[in-house]
PDB file of C-alpha atoms in Angstrom:
ATOM      1  CA  MET A 486     282.644  89.149  70.454  1.00  0.00           C
ATOM      2  CA  ALA A 487     282.398  89.529  74.236  1.00  0.00           C
ATOM      3  CA  ALA A 488     282.099  93.284  73.790  1.00  0.00           C
ATOM      4  CA  VAL A 489     279.230  92.830  71.343  1.00  0.00           C
ATOM      5  CA  ASP A 490     277.401  90.497  73.735  1.00  0.00           C
ATOM      6  CA  SER A 491     277.851  92.946  76.616  1.00  0.00           C
ATOM      7  CA  PHE A 492     276.466  95.791  74.513  1.00  0.00           C
ATOM      8  CA  HIS A 493     273.521  93.635  73.484  1.00  0.00           C
ATOM      9  CA  LEU A 494     272.744  92.738  77.095  1.00  0.00           C
ATOM     10  CA  LEU A 495     273.023  96.387  78.112  1.00  0.00           C
ATOM     11  CA  TYR A 496     270.675  97.381  75.293  1.00  0.00           C
ATOM     12  CA  GLN A 497     268.131  94.790  76.385  1.00  0.00           C
ATOM     13  CA  GLU A 498     268.319  95.984  79.980  1.00  0.00           C
ATOM     14  CA  VAL A 499     267.812  99.609  78.965  1.00  0.00           C
ATOM     15  CA  ALA A 500     264.943  98.596  76.688  1.00  0.00           C
ATOM     16  CA  ARG A 501     263.273  96.678  79.531  1.00  0.00           C
ATOM     17  CA  SER A 502     263.739  99.626  81.880  1.00  0.00           C
ATOM     18  CA  CYS A 503     262.255 102.072  79.388  1.00  0.00           C
ATOM     19  CA  HIS A 504     259.350  99.730  78.744  1.00  0.00           C
ATOM     20  CA  ASN A 505     258.636  99.524  82.478  1.00  0.00           C
ATOM     21  CA  HIS A 506     258.792 103.299  82.770  1.00  0.00           C
ATOM     22  CA  PHE A 507     256.465 103.730  79.825  1.00  0.00           C
ATOM     23  CA  GLU A 508     253.995 101.304  81.402  1.00  0.00           C
ATOM     24  CA  PHE A 509     254.151 103.249  84.664  1.00  0.00           C
ATOM     25  CA  LEU A 510     253.595 106.564  82.862  1.00  0.00           C
ATOM     26  CA  ALA A 511     250.692 105.031  80.936  1.00  0.00           C
ATOM     27  CA  VAL A 512     249.043 103.944  84.190  1.00  0.00           C
ATOM     28  CA  VAL A 513     249.586 107.407  85.685  1.00  0.00           C
ATOM     29  CA  GLY A 514     248.134 109.030  82.561  1.00  0.00           C
ATOM     30  CA  ALA A 515     245.124 106.730  82.612  1.00  0.00           C
ATOM     31  CA  LEU A 516     244.429 107.443  86.283  1.00  0.00           C
ATOM     32  CA  TYR A 517     244.745 111.191  85.689  1.00  0.00           C
ATOM     33  CA  THR A 518     242.355 110.991  82.717  1.00  0.00           C
ATOM     34  CA  VAL A 519     239.814 109.018  84.746  1.00  0.00           C
ATOM     35  CA  ARG A 520     240.086 111.493  87.616  1.00  0.00           C
ATOM     36  CA  LYS A 521     239.555 114.464  85.304  1.00  0.00           C
ATOM     37  CA  GLY A 522     236.670 112.705  83.591  1.00  0.00           C
ATOM     38  CA  ILE A 523     234.935 112.038  86.900  1.00  0.00           C
ATOM     39  CA  SER A 524     235.549 115.650  87.914  1.00  0.00           C
ATOM     40  CA  ILE A 525     233.970 116.965  84.701  1.00  0.00           C
ATOM     41  CA  LEU A 526     230.968 114.652  85.073  1.00  0.00           C
ATOM     42  CA  TYR A 527     230.477 115.784  88.667  1.00  0.00           C
ATOM     43  CA  GLU A 528     230.655 119.458  87.645  1.00  0.00           C
ATOM     44  CA  CYS A 529     228.056 118.814  84.929  1.00  0.00           C
ATOM     45  CA  TYR A 530     225.838 117.063  87.460  1.00  0.00           C
ATOM     46  CA  SER A 531     226.254 119.994  89.883  1.00  0.00           C
ATOM     47  CA  VAL A 532     225.263 122.501  87.197  1.00  0.00           C
ATOM     48  CA  VAL A 533     222.136 120.495  86.344  1.00  0.00           C
ATOM     49  CA  ARG A 534     221.177 119.981  90.007  1.00  0.00           C
ATOM     50  CA  LEU A 535     221.688 123.626  90.867  1.00  0.00           C
ATOM     51  CA  HIS A 536     220.559 125.494  87.760  1.00  0.00           C
ATOM     52  CA  VAL A 537     218.153 123.189  85.920  1.00  0.00           C
ATOM     53  CA  THR A 538     216.254 121.210  88.558  1.00  0.00           C
ATOM     54  CA  PRO A 539     214.989 124.301  90.494  1.00  0.00           C
ATOM     55  CA  HIS A 540     213.431 125.606  87.256  1.00  0.00           C
ATOM     56  CA  ILE A 541     211.492 122.382  86.783  1.00  0.00           C
ATOM     57  CA  LEU A 542     210.257 122.023  90.331  1.00  0.00           C
ATOM     58  CA  ARG A 543     207.633 124.264  91.907  1.00  0.00           C
ATOM     59  CA  ARG A 544     208.888 127.581  93.253  1.00  0.00           C
ATOM     60  CA  THR A 545     209.764 127.601  96.941  1.00  0.00           C
ATOM     61  CA  ASP A 546     207.700 129.811  99.232  1.00  0.00           C
ATOM     62  CA  LEU A 547     210.525 131.973 100.566  1.00  0.00           C
ATOM     63  CA  VAL A 548     208.320 133.763 103.088  1.00  0.00           C
ATOM     64  CA  LYS A 549     207.272 130.481 104.656  1.00  0.00           C
ATOM     65  CA  GLN A 550     210.774 129.026 104.504  1.00  0.00           C
ATOM     66  CA  TYR A 551     212.778 132.007 105.776  1.00  0.00           C
ATOM     67  CA  GLY A 552     210.613 134.899 106.967  1.00  0.00           C
ATOM     68  CA  GLU A 553     208.683 138.013 105.951  1.00  0.00           C
ATOM     69  CA  TRP A 554     211.502 140.526 105.535  1.00  0.00           C
ATOM     70  CA  ALA A 555     214.648 140.641 103.417  1.00  0.00           C
ATOM     71  CA  VAL A 556     217.501 143.091 104.020  1.00  0.00           C
ATOM     72  CA  VAL A 557     219.689 144.077 101.060  1.00  0.00           C
ATOM     73  CA  THR A 558     222.875 146.099 101.516  1.00  0.00           C
ATOM     74  CA  GLY A 559     224.472 147.777  98.523  1.00  0.00           C
ATOM     75  CA  ALA A 560     220.881 147.917  97.343  1.00  0.00           C
ATOM     76  CA  THR A 561     221.269 150.395  94.507  1.00  0.00           C
ATOM     77  CA  ASP A 562     224.029 148.651  92.583  1.00  0.00           C
ATOM     78  CA  ILE A 563     223.255 146.260  89.704  1.00  0.00           C
ATOM     79  CA  ILE A 564     223.005 142.986  91.612  1.00  0.00           C
ATOM     80  CA  GLY A 565     221.616 144.469  94.827  1.00  0.00           C
ATOM     81  CA  ARG A 566     218.719 146.157  93.053  1.00  0.00           C
ATOM     82  CA  ALA A 567     217.887 143.116  90.929  1.00  0.00           C
ATOM     83  CA  TYR A 568     218.066 140.776  93.932  1.00  0.00           C
ATOM     84  CA  ALA A 569     215.754 143.065  95.928  1.00  0.00           C
ATOM     85  CA  GLU A 570     213.248 143.157  93.058  1.00  0.00           C
ATOM     86  CA  GLU A 571     213.314 139.362  92.667  1.00  0.00           C
ATOM     87  CA  LEU A 572     212.717 138.805  96.380  1.00  0.00           C
ATOM     88  CA  ALA A 573     209.879 141.331  96.314  1.00  0.00           C
ATOM     89  CA  SER A 574     208.319 139.458  93.386  1.00  0.00           C
ATOM     90  CA  ARG A 575     208.371 136.370  95.624  1.00  0.00           C
ATOM     91  CA  GLY A 576     206.329 138.202  98.298  1.00  0.00           C
ATOM     92  CA  LEU A 577     209.016 139.361 100.738  1.00  0.00           C
ATOM     93  CA  ASN A 578     208.981 142.819 102.263  1.00  0.00           C
ATOM     94  CA  ILE A 579     212.223 144.651 101.533  1.00  0.00           C
ATOM     95  CA  ILE A 580     214.601 146.858 103.533  1.00  0.00           C
ATOM     96  CA  LEU A 581     217.154 148.605 101.352  1.00  0.00           C
ATOM     97  CA  ILE A 582     220.485 149.893 102.698  1.00  0.00           C
ATOM     98  CA  CYS A 583     223.144 152.006 101.008  1.00  0.00           C
ATOM     99  CA  SER A 584     224.765 155.449 101.212  1.00  0.00           C
ATOM    100  CA  ASN A 585     222.738 157.239  98.509  1.00  0.00           C
ATOM    101  CA  ARG A 586     219.534 158.538 100.095  1.00  0.00           C
ATOM    102  CA  GLU A 587     217.860 159.763  96.896  1.00  0.00           C
ATOM    103  CA  GLU A 588     218.413 156.503  94.990  1.00  0.00           C
ATOM    104  CA  LEU A 589     217.207 154.535  98.020  1.00  0.00           C
ATOM    105  CA  HIS A 590     213.981 156.520  98.168  1.00  0.00           C
ATOM    106  CA  ASN A 591     213.297 156.100  94.449  1.00  0.00           C
ATOM    107  CA  LEU A 592     214.061 152.369  94.487  1.00  0.00           C
ATOM    108  CA  SER A 593     211.950 151.796  97.588  1.00  0.00           C
ATOM    109  CA  GLU A 594     208.920 153.461  95.995  1.00  0.00           C
ATOM    110  CA  ALA A 595     209.459 151.637  92.694  1.00  0.00           C
ATOM    111  CA  ILE A 596     209.569 148.201  94.341  1.00  0.00           C
ATOM    112  CA  ALA A 597     206.550 148.903  96.536  1.00  0.00           C
ATOM    113  CA  GLY A 598     204.543 150.088  93.540  1.00  0.00           C
ATOM    114  CA  ALA A 599     205.572 147.251  91.241  1.00  0.00           C
ATOM    115  CA  TYR A 600     205.210 144.305  93.611  1.00  0.00           C
ATOM    116  CA  GLY A 601     202.744 145.451  96.276  1.00  0.00           C
ATOM    117  CA  VAL A 602     205.037 144.674  99.218  1.00  0.00           C
ATOM    118  CA  ASN A 603     206.128 146.778 102.164  1.00  0.00           C
ATOM    119  CA  THR A 604     209.448 148.499 101.672  1.00  0.00           C
ATOM    120  CA  SER A 605     211.685 150.641 103.823  1.00  0.00           C
ATOM    121  CA  PHE A 606     215.169 152.038 103.422  1.00  0.00           C
ATOM    122  CA  ILE A 607     218.045 152.939 105.694  1.00  0.00           C
ATOM    123  CA  HIS A 608     220.587 155.531 104.696  1.00  0.00           C
ATOM    124  CA  ALA A 609     223.891 154.200 106.040  1.00  0.00           C
ATOM    125  CA  ASP A 610     227.491 154.693 104.946  1.00  0.00           C
ATOM    126  CA  PHE A 611     229.458 151.593 105.964  1.00  0.00           C
ATOM    127  CA  SER A 612     232.734 153.367 105.228  1.00  0.00           C
ATOM    128  CA  LYS A 613     232.164 155.422 108.397  1.00  0.00           C
ATOM    129  CA  GLY A 614     232.678 152.342 110.547  1.00  0.00           C
ATOM    130  CA  HIS A 615     230.809 151.735 113.803  1.00  0.00           C
ATOM    131  CA  GLU A 616     228.564 154.804 113.594  1.00  0.00           C
ATOM    132  CA  ALA A 617     226.852 153.459 110.468  1.00  0.00           C
ATOM    133  CA  TYR A 618     225.018 150.756 112.434  1.00  0.00           C
ATOM    134  CA  HIS A 619     223.064 152.836 114.962  1.00  0.00           C
ATOM    135  CA  SER A 620     220.140 153.531 112.622  1.00  0.00           C
ATOM    136  CA  ILE A 621     220.204 149.959 111.276  1.00  0.00           C
ATOM    137  CA  LYS A 622     219.854 148.500 114.766  1.00  0.00           C
ATOM    138  CA  GLU A 623     216.819 150.676 115.478  1.00  0.00           C
ATOM    139  CA  VAL A 624     214.981 149.631 112.291  1.00  0.00           C
ATOM    140  CA  LEU A 625     215.799 145.923 112.387  1.00  0.00           C
ATOM    141  CA  GLY A 626     215.177 145.516 116.105  1.00  0.00           C
ATOM    142  CA  ASN A 627     211.719 143.892 116.036  1.00  0.00           C
ATOM    143  CA  LEU A 628     211.461 142.714 112.432  1.00  0.00           C
ATOM    144  CA  ASP A 629     211.252 139.111 111.268  1.00  0.00           C
ATOM    145  CA  VAL A 630     214.328 139.299 109.039  1.00  0.00           C
ATOM    146  CA  GLY A 631     214.372 136.074 107.057  1.00  0.00           C
ATOM    147  CA  ILE A 632     216.997 136.841 104.401  1.00  0.00           C
ATOM    148  CA  LEU A 633     220.101 139.021 104.546  1.00  0.00           C
ATOM    149  CA  ILE A 634     221.890 139.920 101.298  1.00  0.00           C
ATOM    150  CA  ASN A 635     225.363 141.269 102.079  1.00  0.00           C
ATOM    151  CA  ASN A 636     226.099 143.072  98.825  1.00  0.00           C
ATOM    152  CA  ALA A 637     227.886 146.230 100.017  1.00  0.00           C
ATOM    153  CA  ARG A 638     231.344 146.590  98.506  1.00  0.00           C
ATOM    154  CA  VAL A 639     233.799 149.084  97.035  1.00  0.00           C
ATOM    155  CA  LEU A 640     236.278 148.548  94.220  1.00  0.00           C
ATOM    156  CA  TYR A 641     239.334 150.448  93.051  1.00  0.00           C
ATOM    157  CA  GLU A 642     238.774 152.760  90.124  1.00  0.00           C
ATOM    158  CA  HIS A 643     242.081 151.482  88.711  1.00  0.00           C
ATOM    159  CA  PRO A 644     244.518 148.854  89.933  1.00  0.00           C
ATOM    160  CA  GLN A 645     247.063 150.201  92.406  1.00  0.00           C
ATOM    161  CA  CYS A 646     249.849 148.736  94.495  1.00  0.00           C
ATOM    162  CA  ILE A 647     249.064 148.617  98.204  1.00  0.00           C
ATOM    163  CA  MET A 648     251.528 151.413  99.017  1.00  0.00           C
ATOM    164  CA  GLU A 649     249.934 153.700  96.409  1.00  0.00           C
ATOM    165  CA  ILE A 650     246.423 153.461  97.862  1.00  0.00           C
ATOM    166  CA  PRO A 651     245.428 156.427 100.053  1.00  0.00           C
ATOM    167  CA  GLU A 652     244.973 155.569 103.706  1.00  0.00           C
ATOM    168  CA  ASP A 653     241.297 156.580 103.655  1.00  0.00           C
ATOM    169  CA  LYS A 654     240.679 154.165 100.777  1.00  0.00           C
ATOM    170  CA  VAL A 655     242.355 151.339 102.676  1.00  0.00           C
ATOM    171  CA  PHE A 656     240.003 151.787 105.627  1.00  0.00           C
ATOM    172  CA  GLU A 657     237.012 152.196 103.300  1.00  0.00           C
ATOM    173  CA  VAL A 658     237.673 148.798 101.702  1.00  0.00           C
ATOM    174  CA  ILE A 659     238.059 147.164 105.120  1.00  0.00           C
ATOM    175  CA  ASN A 660     234.916 148.796 106.541  1.00  0.00           C
ATOM    176  CA  VAL A 661     232.703 148.063 103.532  1.00  0.00           C
ATOM    177  CA  ASN A 662     234.031 144.841 102.023  1.00  0.00           C
ATOM    178  CA  VAL A 663     234.805 143.071 105.294  1.00  0.00           C
ATOM    179  CA  ALA A 664     233.364 144.680 108.416  1.00  0.00           C
ATOM    180  CA  ALA A 665     229.909 145.436 106.950  1.00  0.00           C
ATOM    181  CA  SER A 666     229.159 141.757 106.273  1.00  0.00           C
ATOM    182  CA  VAL A 667     230.274 140.722 109.744  1.00  0.00           C
ATOM    183  CA  MET A 668     228.322 143.443 111.533  1.00  0.00           C
ATOM    184  CA  MET A 669     225.134 142.832 109.526  1.00  0.00           C
ATOM    185  CA  VAL A 670     225.331 139.139 110.392  1.00  0.00           C
ATOM    186  CA  ARG A 671     225.681 140.027 114.080  1.00  0.00           C
ATOM    187  CA  LEU A 672     222.541 142.177 113.855  1.00  0.00           C
ATOM    188  CA  VAL A 673     220.209 139.644 112.206  1.00  0.00           C
ATOM    189  CA  VAL A 674     221.476 136.238 113.363  1.00  0.00           C
ATOM    190  CA  PRO A 675     220.107 136.372 116.961  1.00  0.00           C
ATOM    191  CA  GLY A 676     216.547 136.677 115.638  1.00  0.00           C
ATOM    192  CA  MET A 677     217.128 133.959 113.045  1.00  0.00           C
ATOM    193  CA  VAL A 678     218.499 131.603 115.691  1.00  0.00           C
ATOM    194  CA  GLN A 679     215.485 132.286 117.900  1.00  0.00           C
ATOM    195  CA  ARG A 680     213.090 131.520 115.018  1.00  0.00           C
ATOM    196  CA  LYS A 681     215.288 128.631 113.784  1.00  0.00           C
ATOM    197  CA  ARG A 682     215.167 129.800 110.184  1.00  0.00           C
ATOM    198  CA  GLY A 683     216.861 132.297 107.912  1.00  0.00           C
ATOM    199  CA  ALA A 684     219.295 132.736 105.029  1.00  0.00           C
ATOM    200  CA  ILE A 685     222.451 134.806 104.685  1.00  0.00           C
ATOM    201  CA  VAL A 686     223.922 135.525 101.243  1.00  0.00           C
ATOM    202  CA  ASN A 687     227.398 137.057 101.067  1.00  0.00           C
ATOM    203  CA  VAL A 688     228.039 138.459  97.590  1.00  0.00           C
ATOM    204  CA  SER A 689     231.659 138.436  96.403  1.00  0.00           C
ATOM    205  CA  PRO A 690     232.246 138.885  92.656  1.00  0.00           C
ATOM    206  CA  GLY A 691     234.233 135.936  91.349  1.00  0.00           C
ATOM    207  CA  THR A 692     237.359 136.314  89.214  1.00  0.00           C
ATOM    208  CA  ARG A 693     240.436 134.411  88.177  1.00  0.00           C
ATOM    209  CA  SER A 694     242.417 137.599  87.680  1.00  0.00           C
ATOM    210  CA  GLN A 695     245.904 137.364  89.102  1.00  0.00           C
ATOM    211  CA  ASN A 696     246.571 141.088  88.877  1.00  0.00           C
ATOM    212  CA  ARG A 697     249.093 141.846  91.600  1.00  0.00           C
ATOM    213  CA  ASN A 698     247.704 145.376  91.939  1.00  0.00           C
ATOM    214  CA  ASN A 699     244.381 144.187  93.412  1.00  0.00           C
ATOM    215  CA  THR A 700     245.910 142.921  96.647  1.00  0.00           C
ATOM    216  CA  GLN A 701     243.439 144.372  99.124  1.00  0.00           C
ATOM    217  CA  ILE A 702     240.353 143.535  97.057  1.00  0.00           C
ATOM    218  CA  ALA A 703     241.563 139.963  96.595  1.00  0.00           C
ATOM    219  CA  ALA A 704     242.239 139.670 100.325  1.00  0.00           C
ATOM    220  CA  SER A 705     238.746 140.924 101.206  1.00  0.00           C
ATOM    221  CA  LYS A 706     237.234 138.296  98.872  1.00  0.00           C
ATOM    222  CA  ALA A 707     239.296 135.577 100.521  1.00  0.00           C
ATOM    223  CA  TYR A 708     238.089 136.762 103.930  1.00  0.00           C
ATOM    224  CA  LEU A 709     234.452 136.670 102.841  1.00  0.00           C
ATOM    225  CA  ASP A 710     234.941 133.177 101.439  1.00  0.00           C
ATOM    226  CA  LYS A 711     236.393 131.837 104.682  1.00  0.00           C
ATOM    227  CA  PHE A 712     233.883 133.773 106.775  1.00  0.00           C
ATOM    228  CA  SER A 713     230.977 132.242 104.848  1.00  0.00           C
ATOM    229  CA  ARG A 714     232.326 128.700 105.209  1.00  0.00           C
ATOM    230  CA  GLN A 715     232.877 129.017 108.940  1.00  0.00           C
ATOM    231  CA  LEU A 716     229.534 130.747 109.436  1.00  0.00           C
ATOM    232  CA  GLN A 717     227.780 127.857 107.683  1.00  0.00           C
ATOM    233  CA  TYR A 718     229.407 125.373 110.066  1.00  0.00           C
ATOM    234  CA  GLU A 719     228.516 127.539 113.065  1.00  0.00           C
ATOM    235  CA  LEU A 720     224.858 128.110 112.176  1.00  0.00           C
ATOM    236  CA  ARG A 721     223.965 124.843 110.440  1.00  0.00           C
ATOM    237  CA  SER A 722     222.369 123.343 113.546  1.00  0.00           C
ATOM    238  CA  SER A 723     220.264 126.492 114.012  1.00  0.00           C
ATOM    239  CA  GLY A 724     218.401 126.052 110.729  1.00  0.00           C
ATOM    240  CA  ILE A 725     220.151 128.991 109.034  1.00  0.00           C
ATOM    241  CA  PHE A 726     221.423 128.669 105.475  1.00  0.00           C
ATOM    242  CA  VAL A 727     224.616 130.557 104.527  1.00  0.00           C
ATOM    243  CA  GLN A 728     225.652 131.072 100.923  1.00  0.00           C
ATOM    244  CA  LEU A 729     228.665 132.663  99.221  1.00  0.00           C
ATOM    245  CA  LEU A 730     227.476 134.098  95.896  1.00  0.00           C
ATOM    246  CA  THR A 731     230.279 134.722  93.371  1.00  0.00           C
ATOM    247  CA  PRO A 732     228.821 136.265  90.197  1.00  0.00           C
ATOM    248  CA  LEU A 733     230.889 136.987  87.123  1.00  0.00           C
ATOM    249  CA  CYS A 734     229.892 139.649  84.603  1.00  0.00           C
ATOM    250  CA  VAL A 735     226.256 140.867  84.742  1.00  0.00           C
ATOM    251  CA  ARG A 736     224.589 143.440  82.503  1.00  0.00           C
ATOM    252  CA  ASP A 737     222.572 146.303  83.935  1.00  0.00           C
ATOM    253  CA  LYS A 738     219.124 145.968  82.423  1.00  0.00           C
ATOM    254  CA  HIS A 739     218.699 149.741  82.767  1.00  0.00           C
ATOM    255  CA  GLY A 740     222.018 150.641  81.115  1.00  0.00           C
ATOM    256  CA  SER A 741     223.988 150.136  77.930  1.00  0.00           C
ATOM    257  CA  SER A 742     226.451 147.291  77.323  1.00  0.00           C
ATOM    258  CA  THR A 743     229.956 147.289  75.878  1.00  0.00           C
ATOM    259  CA  GLY A 744     232.477 144.608  74.978  1.00  0.00           C
ATOM    260  CA  ILE A 745     232.229 141.451  72.905  1.00  0.00           C
ATOM    261  CA  VAL A 746     230.830 139.172  75.610  1.00  0.00           C
ATOM    262  CA  HIS A 747     228.119 141.671  76.548  1.00  0.00           C
ATOM    263  CA  SER A 748     226.469 140.893  73.231  1.00  0.00           C
ATOM    264  CA  LEU A 749     226.169 137.237  74.305  1.00  0.00           C
ATOM    265  CA  PRO A 750     223.298 137.104  76.823  1.00  0.00           C
ATOM    266  CA  PHE A 751     223.993 133.494  77.785  1.00  0.00           C
ATOM    267  CA  PHE A 752     227.401 134.430  79.175  1.00  0.00           C
ATOM    268  CA  VAL A 753     226.509 137.886  80.498  1.00  0.00           C
ATOM    269  CA  PRO A 754     222.881 137.814  81.657  1.00  0.00           C
ATOM    270  CA  SER A 755     220.898 140.886  82.530  1.00  0.00           C
ATOM    271  CA  SER A 756     220.708 141.658  86.227  1.00  0.00           C
ATOM    272  CA  GLU A 757     217.042 140.591  86.198  1.00  0.00           C
ATOM    273  CA  VAL A 758     217.804 137.156  84.702  1.00  0.00           C
ATOM    274  CA  TYR A 759     220.795 136.691  86.975  1.00  0.00           C
ATOM    275  CA  ALA A 760     218.824 137.474  90.144  1.00  0.00           C
ATOM    276  CA  ARG A 761     216.040 135.072  89.120  1.00  0.00           C
ATOM    277  CA  HIS A 762     218.547 132.241  88.788  1.00  0.00           C
ATOM    278  CA  ALA A 763     220.533 133.182  91.893  1.00  0.00           C
ATOM    279  CA  VAL A 764     217.484 133.271  94.169  1.00  0.00           C
ATOM    280  CA  ARG A 765     216.563 129.752  93.052  1.00  0.00           C
ATOM    281  CA  THR A 766     219.863 128.455  94.442  1.00  0.00           C
ATOM    282  CA  LEU A 767     218.898 129.474  97.991  1.00  0.00           C
ATOM    283  CA  GLY A 768     218.898 126.469 100.256  1.00  0.00           C
ATOM    284  CA  ILE A 769     220.604 124.291  97.630  1.00  0.00           C
ATOM    285  CA  SER A 770     224.248 125.355  97.348  1.00  0.00           C
ATOM    286  CA  SER A 771     226.378 127.079  99.976  1.00  0.00           C
ATOM    287  CA  ARG A 772     228.811 128.318  97.323  1.00  0.00           C
ATOM    288  CA  THR A 773     227.710 129.194  93.786  1.00  0.00           C
ATOM    289  CA  THR A 774     228.068 131.684  90.966  1.00  0.00           C
ATOM    290  CA  GLY A 775     224.280 131.878  90.901  1.00  0.00           C
ATOM    291  CA  TYR A 776     224.014 131.392  87.134  1.00  0.00           C
ATOM    292  CA  TRP A 777     224.622 128.290  85.000  1.00  0.00           C
ATOM    293  CA  ALA A 778     226.840 129.939  82.366  1.00  0.00           C
ATOM    294  CA  HIS A 779     228.983 131.525  85.075  1.00  0.00           C
ATOM    295  CA  SER A 780     229.470 128.087  86.633  1.00  0.00           C
ATOM    296  CA  LEU A 781     230.561 126.718  83.255  1.00  0.00           C
ATOM    297  CA  GLN A 782     232.971 129.612  82.803  1.00  0.00           C
ATOM    298  CA  LEU A 783     234.566 128.955  86.166  1.00  0.00           C
ATOM    299  CA  SER A 784     234.913 125.271  85.270  1.00  0.00           C
ATOM    300  CA  VAL A 785     236.766 126.248  82.103  1.00  0.00           C
ATOM    301  CA  TYR A 786     238.947 128.686  84.048  1.00  0.00           C
ATOM    302  CA  GLN A 787     240.238 125.779  86.131  1.00  0.00           C
ATOM    303  CA  TRP A 788     241.934 124.449  83.000  1.00  0.00           C
ATOM    304  CA  VAL A 789     243.371 127.812  81.919  1.00  0.00           C
ATOM    305  CA  PRO A 790     246.314 129.665  83.539  1.00  0.00           C
ATOM    306  CA  GLY A 791     245.346 132.770  85.508  1.00  0.00           C
ATOM    307  CA  TRP A 792     247.364 135.152  83.330  1.00  0.00           C
ATOM    308  CA  MET A 793     245.514 133.876  80.254  1.00  0.00           C
ATOM    309  CA  CYS A 794     242.115 134.418  81.939  1.00  0.00           C
ATOM    310  CA  THR A 795     243.124 137.999  82.724  1.00  0.00           C
ATOM    311  CA  SER A 796     244.251 138.669  79.142  1.00  0.00           C
ATOM    312  CA  ILE A 797     241.116 137.165  77.629  1.00  0.00           C
ATOM    313  CA  GLY A 798     238.924 139.126  80.056  1.00  0.00           C
ATOM    314  CA  ARG A 799     240.501 142.401  79.039  1.00  0.00           C
ATOM    315  CA  VAL A 800     239.860 141.698  75.364  1.00  0.00           C
ATOM    316  CA  LEU A 801     236.289 140.485  75.794  1.00  0.00           C
ATOM    317  CA  HIS A 802     234.916 142.782  78.479  1.00  0.00           C
ATOM    318  CA  TYR A 803     236.525 146.122  77.691  1.00  0.00           C
TER     319      TYR A 803
END
């Protein structure tokens, strides 16, 4: 009988202990759910504030707010060209920079003819390092540069391990993806500080890919992220706005599209639509995808493992 009573007491003690643990886990679960709910609500609010409100309000006069001239590096790629055209449509004069002289000339004439603004172009190959900036310094010397779009970048044709990448390619990535943004900032910031106005946009395509063979590209993105944050702190008191723009997939309005998602314009906007939305985030958010559906995609990615994002991306985009 004593053995039965002891077992019964032990059972009651274990039951009480389990009940207490279950109560604790329930509280933890409730707090986690509340935290996630608040986080989702805040992300929804951020999307509305950034991507809906600017469309309702009157368009900002970018010339008055930042200055007469905009400089766009990587000007002939999809986003660079569309961003230059959008700024020109808002009345800014445009200086285009990239390494393809013929495309620069054609784009410069096309923008000037379409939007009635002054345009100029600078043929410069950032992969050459320091020598690429001599001609840029001469042109930008006395101009009222109000907006700088750092869009120059190179990507690997296929993923490679760091030891498989040719040495010339390693230096090209460093010179274009990292050094070009820093040097362009050094060239335009003194004038912006003197005028107490200006905007700098560093473009770094966003991705959740965890592919181990993109080491150097991933590192250059991380550098640009940190550089943009620190630059914002440094220049905030000078009236200069700094933004890190992290677009996802964008369609070239002049080219053909492939892949499942490319047939869904809400998720993969044309470069023209993307640039229109991205420009409206100037002065509002220091870090943004530039497009509402891209922001929603990134929010979803936070709930999905990186390897799954990579797998899904390969199926949808290729």
